[in-house]
mmCIF file of C-alpha atoms in Angstrom:
data_model
loop_
_atom_site.group_PDB
_atom_site.id
_atom_site.type_symbol
_atom_site.label_atom_id
_atom_site.label_comp_id
_atom_site.label_asym_id
_atom_site.label_seq_id
_atom_site.Cartn_x
_atom_site.Cartn_y
_atom_site.Cartn_z
ATOM 1 C CA MET A 441 -1.758 -23.752 5.242
ATOM 2 C CA GLU A 442 1.981 -24.353 4.411
ATOM 3 C CA LEU A 443 3.160 -21.292 1.935
ATOM 4 C CA HIS A 444 6.077 -22.698 0.992
ATOM 5 C CA ILE A 445 7.364 -18.994 0.459
ATOM 6 C CA THR A 446 10.442 -17.838 -0.578
ATOM 7 C CA ASN A 447 12.678 -14.049 -0.791
ATOM 8 C CA HIS A 448 16.019 -13.694 -2.269
ATOM 9 C CA ALA A 449 14.980 -10.695 -3.298
ATOM 10 C CA ALA A 450 15.482 -8.301 0.273
ATOM 11 C CA GLU A 451 17.518 -5.156 -2.182
ATOM 12 C CA VAL A 452 14.492 -4.435 -2.895
ATOM 13 C CA PRO A 453 11.963 -3.564 -0.671
ATOM 14 C CA PHE A 454 9.056 -3.885 -2.572
ATOM 15 C CA SER A 455 9.659 -8.053 -2.707
ATOM 16 C CA PHE A 456 8.591 -7.920 1.041
ATOM 17 C CA MET A 457 5.531 -6.061 0.214
ATOM 18 C CA VAL A 458 4.198 -8.755 -2.571
ATOM 19 C CA GLN A 459 5.193 -11.739 -0.293
ATOM 20 C CA GLU A 460 2.943 -10.048 2.738
ATOM 21 C CA LEU A 461 0.497 -9.307 0.159
ATOM 22 C CA LEU A 462 0.539 -12.684 -1.316
ATOM 23 C CA THR A 463 0.951 -14.653 2.106
ATOM 24 C CA GLY A 464 -2.280 -12.290 3.850
ATOM 25 C CA ASN A 465 -4.446 -12.983 0.376
ATOM 26 C CA ILE A 466 -3.407 -16.933 0.168
ATOM 27 C CA GLU A 467 -4.038 -18.081 4.319
ATOM 28 C CA LYS A 468 -7.320 -15.855 4.594
ATOM 29 C CA SER A 469 -8.868 -17.879 1.370
ATOM 30 C CA GLU A 470 -8.527 -21.757 1.201
ATOM 31 C CA ALA A 471 -10.284 -21.282 -3.499
ATOM 32 C CA LYS A 472 -6.795 -18.577 -3.397
ATOM 33 C CA TYR A 473 -4.698 -21.650 -1.571
ATOM 34 C CA ALA A 474 -6.122 -23.816 -3.893
ATOM 35 C CA VAL A 475 -5.151 -22.131 -7.038
ATOM 36 C CA TYR A 476 -1.827 -21.115 -5.151
ATOM 37 C CA LYS A 477 -1.376 -24.903 -5.151
ATOM 38 C CA LYS A 478 -2.224 -24.534 -8.615
ATOM 39 C CA MET A 479 0.759 -22.834 -9.734
ATOM 40 C CA ARG A 480 3.577 -23.906 -12.355
ATOM 41 C CA GLY A 481 5.646 -21.876 -13.715
ATOM 42 C CA ILE A 482 7.558 -17.867 -13.428
ATOM 43 C CA ALA A 483 5.719 -14.632 -13.578
ATOM 44 C CA ALA A 484 7.073 -11.424 -13.377
ATOM 45 C CA ILE A 485 6.408 -7.530 -12.240
ATOM 46 C CA ASP A 486 8.507 -4.944 -13.155
ATOM 47 C CA LEU A 487 8.334 -0.401 -12.104
ATOM 48 C CA PRO A 488 9.751 1.151 -13.652
ATOM 49 C CA ASP A 489 9.285 3.789 -11.926
ATOM 50 C CA ILE A 490 11.574 2.485 -8.367
ATOM 51 C CA GLU A 491 13.120 0.518 -10.727
ATOM 52 C CA ALA A 492 12.419 -2.923 -8.569
ATOM 53 C CA ALA A 493 11.760 -6.304 -10.375
ATOM 54 C CA VAL A 494 10.539 -9.523 -9.022
ATOM 55 C CA SER A 495 10.122 -12.596 -10.757
ATOM 56 C CA LEU A 496 7.694 -15.346 -8.601
ATOM 57 C CA HIS A 497 9.015 -18.613 -9.329
ATOM 58 C CA PHE A 498 6.286 -21.068 -8.565
ATOM 59 C CA GLY A 499 6.185 -25.095 -8.172
ATOM 60 C CA GLN A 500 2.804 -25.730 -7.580
ATOM 61 C CA GLY A 501 2.327 -24.898 -3.261
ATOM 62 C CA THR A 502 6.223 -23.538 -3.590
ATOM 63 C CA LEU A 503 7.121 -20.351 -4.285
ATOM 64 C CA THR A 504 10.107 -18.398 -4.686
ATOM 65 C CA ILE A 505 10.611 -14.441 -4.929
ATOM 66 C CA GLU A 506 13.854 -13.365 -7.086
ATOM 67 C CA PRO A 507 15.510 -10.284 -8.239
ATOM 68 C CA GLY A 508 14.945 -8.979 -11.778
ATOM 69 C CA ILE A 509 12.558 -10.328 -14.134
ATOM 70 C CA SER A 510 13.717 -14.052 -14.743
ATOM 71 C CA PRO A 511 14.478 -14.552 -18.999
ATOM 72 C CA ASP A 512 11.690 -17.738 -18.470
ATOM 73 C CA ALA A 513 9.365 -15.861 -17.030
ATOM 74 C CA ALA A 514 6.605 -16.811 -19.362
ATOM 75 C CA VAL A 515 4.741 -13.172 -17.165
ATOM 76 C CA ILE A 516 6.142 -9.699 -17.104
ATOM 77 C CA ILE A 517 3.535 -7.199 -15.854
ATOM 78 C CA ARG A 518 5.186 -3.934 -16.327
ATOM 79 C CA THR A 519 3.280 -0.642 -14.717
ATOM 80 C CA GLN A 520 4.050 2.342 -12.627
ATOM 81 C CA ALA A 521 3.779 1.546 -8.766
ATOM 82 C CA ALA A 522 1.370 2.882 -8.273
ATOM 83 C CA GLN A 523 -0.861 0.689 -10.992
ATOM 84 C CA VAL A 524 0.015 -2.502 -9.308
ATOM 85 C CA MET A 525 -2.340 -1.465 -6.850
ATOM 86 C CA ASP A 526 -5.260 -1.520 -9.704
ATOM 87 C CA LEU A 527 -4.203 -5.256 -10.232
ATOM 88 C CA ASN A 528 -4.837 -6.378 -6.179
ATOM 89 C CA ALA A 529 -7.985 -4.708 -6.508
ATOM 90 C CA LEU A 530 -9.587 -6.502 -8.755
ATOM 91 C CA ASN A 531 -13.199 -8.802 -7.291
ATOM 92 C CA ILE A 532 -13.009 -11.971 -7.765
ATOM 93 C CA ARG A 533 -16.299 -13.944 -9.224
ATOM 94 C CA TRP A 534 -17.048 -17.386 -10.109
ATOM 95 C CA GLY A 535 -13.180 -17.836 -9.861
ATOM 96 C CA LEU A 536 -11.915 -15.869 -12.055
ATOM 97 C CA PRO A 537 -11.312 -12.263 -11.905
ATOM 98 C CA TYR A 538 -14.219 -9.632 -12.874
ATOM 99 C CA TYR A 539 -13.705 -7.142 -15.377
ATOM 100 C CA PHE A 540 -17.236 -5.570 -15.520
ATOM 101 C CA ASP A 541 -17.384 -3.180 -12.736
ATOM 102 C CA GLU A 542 -15.562 -0.252 -11.607
ATOM 103 C CA ALA A 543 -11.921 -2.331 -11.200
ATOM 104 C CA GLY A 544 -11.936 -4.408 -13.923
ATOM 105 C CA ARG A 545 -12.639 -2.003 -16.255
ATOM 106 C CA LYS A 546 -10.467 0.124 -14.806
ATOM 107 C CA VAL A 547 -7.699 -2.646 -15.901
ATOM 108 C CA ILE A 548 -8.699 -2.879 -19.088
ATOM 109 C CA GLY A 549 -8.542 0.791 -19.546
ATOM 110 C CA LEU A 550 -5.164 0.585 -18.265
ATOM 111 C CA LEU A 551 -4.650 -2.120 -20.139
ATOM 112 C CA PHE A 552 -6.113 -0.386 -23.292
ATOM 113 C CA SER A 553 -4.280 3.204 -22.991
ATOM 114 C CA GLY A 554 -0.815 1.076 -22.388
ATOM 115 C CA LYS A 555 -0.144 1.922 -18.923
ATOM 116 C CA ILE A 556 -0.590 -1.728 -18.062
ATOM 117 C CA LYS A 557 1.984 -3.799 -20.133
ATOM 118 C CA ILE A 558 1.685 -8.039 -19.535
ATOM 119 C CA LYS A 559 3.597 -9.777 -21.346
ATOM 120 C CA GLY A 560 1.853 -13.398 -21.805
ATOM 121 C CA LEU A 561 -1.475 -12.665 -21.839
ATOM 122 C CA LEU A 562 -2.885 -14.106 -25.073
ATOM 123 C CA SER A 563 0.111 -17.276 -24.386
ATOM 124 C CA HIS A 564 -0.149 -17.763 -20.677
ATOM 125 C CA PRO A 565 -3.692 -16.744 -19.485
ATOM 126 C CA VAL A 566 -4.015 -19.535 -17.100
ATOM 127 C CA LEU A 567 -0.987 -18.217 -15.089
ATOM 128 C CA LEU A 568 -2.031 -14.858 -15.181
ATOM 129 C CA THR A 569 -4.901 -15.902 -14.395
ATOM 130 C CA ARG A 570 -3.907 -17.178 -10.827
ATOM 131 C CA LEU A 571 -1.787 -14.717 -10.282
ATOM 132 C CA THR A 572 -4.458 -12.078 -10.429
ATOM 133 C CA ILE A 573 -6.228 -13.880 -7.721
ATOM 134 C CA ILE A 574 -3.531 -14.709 -5.957
ATOM 135 C CA MET A 575 -2.884 -11.150 -6.143
ATOM 136 C CA SER A 576 -6.063 -9.669 -5.168
ATOM 137 C CA VAL A 577 -6.869 -7.968 -2.002
ATOM 138 C CA MET A 578 -11.352 -8.032 -2.439
ATOM 139 C CA MET B 831 -4.389 30.708 6.686
ATOM 140 C CA ALA B 832 -3.118 29.614 9.435
ATOM 141 C CA THR B 833 0.519 27.953 9.076
ATOM 142 C CA HIS B 834 1.291 25.408 12.031
ATOM 143 C CA LYS B 835 4.283 23.305 13.214
ATOM 144 C CA ALA B 836 4.959 19.828 11.746
ATOM 145 C CA PHE B 837 4.216 16.949 14.729
ATOM 146 C CA THR B 838 2.578 19.277 17.069
ATOM 147 C CA GLN B 839 -1.381 18.419 18.556
ATOM 148 C CA GLU B 840 -2.185 21.854 16.515
ATOM 149 C CA TRP B 841 -0.935 21.065 12.701
ATOM 150 C CA LEU B 842 -2.389 17.084 14.235
ATOM 151 C CA ASP B 843 -5.488 18.635 14.854
ATOM 152 C CA ALA B 844 -5.707 21.618 11.659
ATOM 153 C CA TRP B 845 -4.563 18.167 9.462
ATOM 154 C CA LYS B 846 -8.426 16.734 11.965
ATOM 155 C CA GLN B 847 -10.269 18.983 11.025
ATOM 156 C CA LYS B 848 -9.495 18.313 7.130
ATOM 157 C CA ILE B 849 -10.303 15.119 6.784
ATOM 158 C CA ALA B 850 -13.484 16.124 9.001
ATOM 159 C CA GLY B 851 -14.453 18.010 6.751
ATOM 160 C CA SER B 852 -13.833 16.821 3.434
ATOM 161 C CA GLN B 853 -17.671 14.980 1.976
ATOM 162 C CA GLU B 854 -14.722 12.704 -0.300
ATOM 163 C CA TYR B 855 -13.175 11.553 2.314
ATOM 164 C CA LYS B 856 -16.315 10.332 4.369
ATOM 165 C CA GLU B 857 -17.937 9.012 1.370
ATOM 166 C CA ILE B 858 -13.988 6.566 0.264
ATOM 167 C CA ALA B 859 -14.128 6.229 4.454
ATOM 168 C CA LYS B 860 -17.271 4.340 4.377
ATOM 169 C CA GLU B 861 -15.549 1.052 5.327
ATOM 170 C CA TRP B 862 -12.481 2.199 7.290
ATOM 171 C CA GLU B 863 -12.190 1.403 10.667
ATOM 172 C CA GLY B 864 -9.324 1.327 13.593
ATOM 173 C CA SER B 865 -6.177 4.019 14.341
ATOM 174 C CA VAL B 866 -2.938 4.379 12.619
ATOM 175 C CA GLY B 867 0.228 4.891 14.153
ATOM 176 C CA LEU B 868 2.692 7.754 12.827
ATOM 177 C CA ILE B 869 6.253 7.145 13.394
ATOM 178 C CA CYS B 870 9.659 9.900 12.341
ATOM 179 C CA ASN B 871 12.665 8.781 12.993
ATOM 180 C CA ALA B 872 15.168 11.119 15.173
ATOM 181 C CA ASP B 873 16.886 13.422 12.897
ATOM 182 C CA PRO B 874 18.928 15.365 15.002
ATOM 183 C CA SER B 875 20.086 17.416 11.792
ATOM 184 C CA LYS B 876 17.204 18.751 10.747
ATOM 185 C CA ASN B 877 15.776 19.853 14.257
ATOM 186 C CA ILE B 878 14.154 16.295 15.425
ATOM 187 C CA PRO B 879 16.362 15.120 18.282
ATOM 188 C CA ASN B 880 14.507 12.671 18.301
ATOM 189 C CA PRO B 881 11.712 9.856 16.994
ATOM 190 C CA VAL B 882 8.013 11.733 17.404
ATOM 191 C CA TYR B 883 5.129 9.881 17.691
ATOM 192 C CA LEU B 884 1.851 9.969 16.010
ATOM 193 C CA PHE B 885 -1.684 8.363 17.003
ATOM 194 C CA THR B 886 -4.334 9.222 14.580
ATOM 195 C CA ASP B 887 -8.004 6.763 14.276
ATOM 196 C CA TYR B 888 -10.445 6.639 11.988
ATOM 197 C CA TRP B 889 -13.723 4.313 11.837
ATOM 198 C CA HIS B 890 -16.043 4.543 9.077
ATOM 199 C CA GLY B 891 -15.485 8.283 7.966
ATOM 200 C CA ASP B 892 -15.530 10.001 10.510
ATOM 201 C CA VAL B 893 -11.957 10.860 12.110
ATOM 202 C CA ARG B 894 -11.519 10.334 15.880
ATOM 203 C CA ASP B 895 -8.556 11.031 17.880
ATOM 204 C CA PHE B 896 -5.384 12.765 16.250
ATOM 205 C CA LEU B 897 -2.963 13.063 19.451
ATOM 206 C CA VAL B 898 0.851 13.749 20.313
ATOM 207 C CA CYS B 899 1.519 10.842 21.642
ATOM 208 C CA ASP B 900 4.749 8.403 23.377
ATOM 209 C CA GLU B 901 6.130 5.289 21.666
ATOM 210 C CA THR B 902 3.534 3.022 24.522
ATOM 211 C CA LYS B 903 0.355 4.330 22.921
ATOM 212 C CA VAL B 904 2.135 5.254 19.296
ATOM 213 C CA GLN B 905 2.336 1.089 19.356
ATOM 214 C CA THR B 906 -1.590 0.486 20.137
ATOM 215 C CA ALA B 907 -2.279 1.616 16.893
ATOM 216 C CA LYS B 908 -4.096 -0.921 14.509
ATOM 217 C CA PHE B 909 -1.388 -0.076 11.913
ATOM 218 C CA ILE B 910 1.891 1.453 12.341
ATOM 219 C CA MET B 911 3.870 3.616 9.603
ATOM 220 C CA THR B 912 7.355 3.803 9.923
ATOM 221 C CA GLY B 913 9.679 6.567 8.170
ATOM 222 C CA ASP B 914 13.106 8.950 8.433
ATOM 223 C CA TYR B 915 11.903 12.927 8.808
ATOM 224 C CA ALA B 916 13.222 13.932 5.226
ATOM 225 C CA ARG B 917 10.760 10.546 4.198
ATOM 226 C CA TRP B 918 7.859 11.793 6.219
ATOM 227 C CA LYS B 919 8.288 15.180 4.917
ATOM 228 C CA GLN B 920 8.142 14.651 0.879
ATOM 229 C CA VAL B 921 5.239 12.447 1.556
ATOM 230 C CA ALA B 922 3.653 15.792 3.326
ATOM 231 C CA LYS B 923 4.840 17.978 1.007
ATOM 232 C CA LYS B 924 2.959 15.742 -2.184
ATOM 233 C CA GLU B 925 6.599 15.386 -3.647
ATOM 234 C CA LEU B 926 6.884 11.532 -3.007
ATOM 235 C CA ASP B 927 3.299 9.127 -3.004
ATOM 236 C CA ALA B 928 3.341 6.890 0.185
ATOM 237 C CA THR B 929 1.791 4.184 -2.040
ATOM 238 C CA LYS B 930 6.132 4.366 -3.991
ATOM 239 C CA ALA B 931 7.760 5.050 -0.613
ATOM 240 C CA LEU B 932 5.995 1.449 0.722
ATOM 241 C CA MET B 933 7.453 -0.634 -2.375
ATOM 242 C CA GLN B 934 10.480 0.631 -1.815
ATOM 243 C CA GLY B 935 10.790 0.586 1.445
ATOM 244 C CA LYS B 936 11.349 4.434 2.507
ATOM 245 C CA LEU B 937 7.847 4.320 4.277
ATOM 246 C CA LYS B 938 7.887 1.383 6.548
ATOM 247 C CA LEU B 939 4.162 -1.156 7.238
ATOM 248 C CA LYS B 940 3.491 -2.440 10.266
ATOM 249 C CA GLY B 941 -0.419 -3.992 10.060
ATOM 250 C CA ASP B 942 -2.607 -6.035 7.584
ATOM 251 C CA LEU B 943 -0.733 -5.031 4.464
ATOM 252 C CA THR B 944 -3.838 -6.859 2.674
ATOM 253 C CA TYR B 945 -6.503 -4.500 4.407
ATOM 254 C CA VAL B 946 -4.391 -1.634 3.214
ATOM 255 C CA VAL B 947 -3.812 -1.967 -0.290
ATOM 256 C CA ARG B 948 -7.744 -2.640 0.073
ATOM 257 C CA ASN B 949 -8.871 0.429 1.241
ATOM 258 C CA VAL B 950 -5.867 2.805 -0.658
ATOM 259 C CA LYS B 951 -7.577 5.255 -1.529
ATOM 260 C CA THR B 952 -8.815 6.350 2.365
ATOM 261 C CA ILE B 953 -5.375 6.490 2.175
ATOM 262 C CA ASN B 954 -4.222 8.774 -0.653
ATOM 263 C CA LYS B 955 -7.143 10.568 0.864
ATOM 264 C CA VAL B 956 -5.684 11.403 4.259
ATOM 265 C CA ILE B 957 -2.479 12.269 2.597
ATOM 266 C CA ASP B 958 -4.360 14.635 0.141
ATOM 267 C CA LEU B 959 -5.557 15.693 2.920
ATOM 268 C CA LEU B 960 -2.776 16.645 5.012
ATOM 269 C CA THR B 961 -0.495 18.939 1.852
ATOM 270 C CA GLU B 962 -3.728 20.385 2.467
ATOM 271 C CA VAL B 963 -2.423 22.252 5.088
ATOM 272 C CA GLN B 964 0.019 24.944 5.738
ATOM 273 C CA THR B 965 3.312 23.365 7.288
ATOM 274 C CA VAL B 966 6.054 25.251 9.262
ATOM 275 C CA TRP B 967 8.370 22.377 9.125
ATOM 276 C CA PRO B 968 11.783 22.341 11.861
ATOM 277 C CA ASP B 969 14.356 22.818 10.010
ATOM 278 C CA ASP B 970 13.113 25.012 8.001
ATOM 279 C CA VAL B 971 12.589 27.106 10.334
#
């Protein structure tokens, strides 16, 4: 399983966590690997409370992590550091993020309360869904 | 309430007792298995002349060995968290969230990160219970 992940964001310690998390998740699951191989586009994660932001450039089997928020990011997830863990806790059922259990309802609640803001939620649902799948540790 | 010097066996015993006595911990930690080594880097200016090595072991809601140990023992832990004294003190005083500290690189984790993220509630509970231990810090003496 070749993931071809390159991290250009060494100045952002959070980038190593993202890299390790994605590597661990994808390597443990053929299904996640298949999703990763289909991913194309840029998704950014912005954690203003710890002043950390990274952009994930997916290229159908490659991932380059860049510091900051790319102006071309189709999806931007902006939240507090503690809340980004709630996204990782989403369960995947039938190949899709599952929002009808405790973890899912919590994420929905955070979205409605504005504690998690997602740019591209409606305009780029495929990239967002795939990102959620490969970020899930469940 | 008794106070304990940080990083001593008595301090670890008090922490272990807090964890063992927590019904909430037992529930949250049902899935957790494995030991966590904690390394506090030396900081002579804060009265930590040498690195401190702590070994803590958890098993499905129970707590096992909690030991002040040497480097060889700490390296046998399933997970190892390393940080400077000032960071550990902040975490133990609830001034710094451990998750944020990991994301900011203020604490380093060696071990399966996906497992830790999946069980982040367990980690947070264990640290919450540490904040309940009345602690005397080496640089406050």
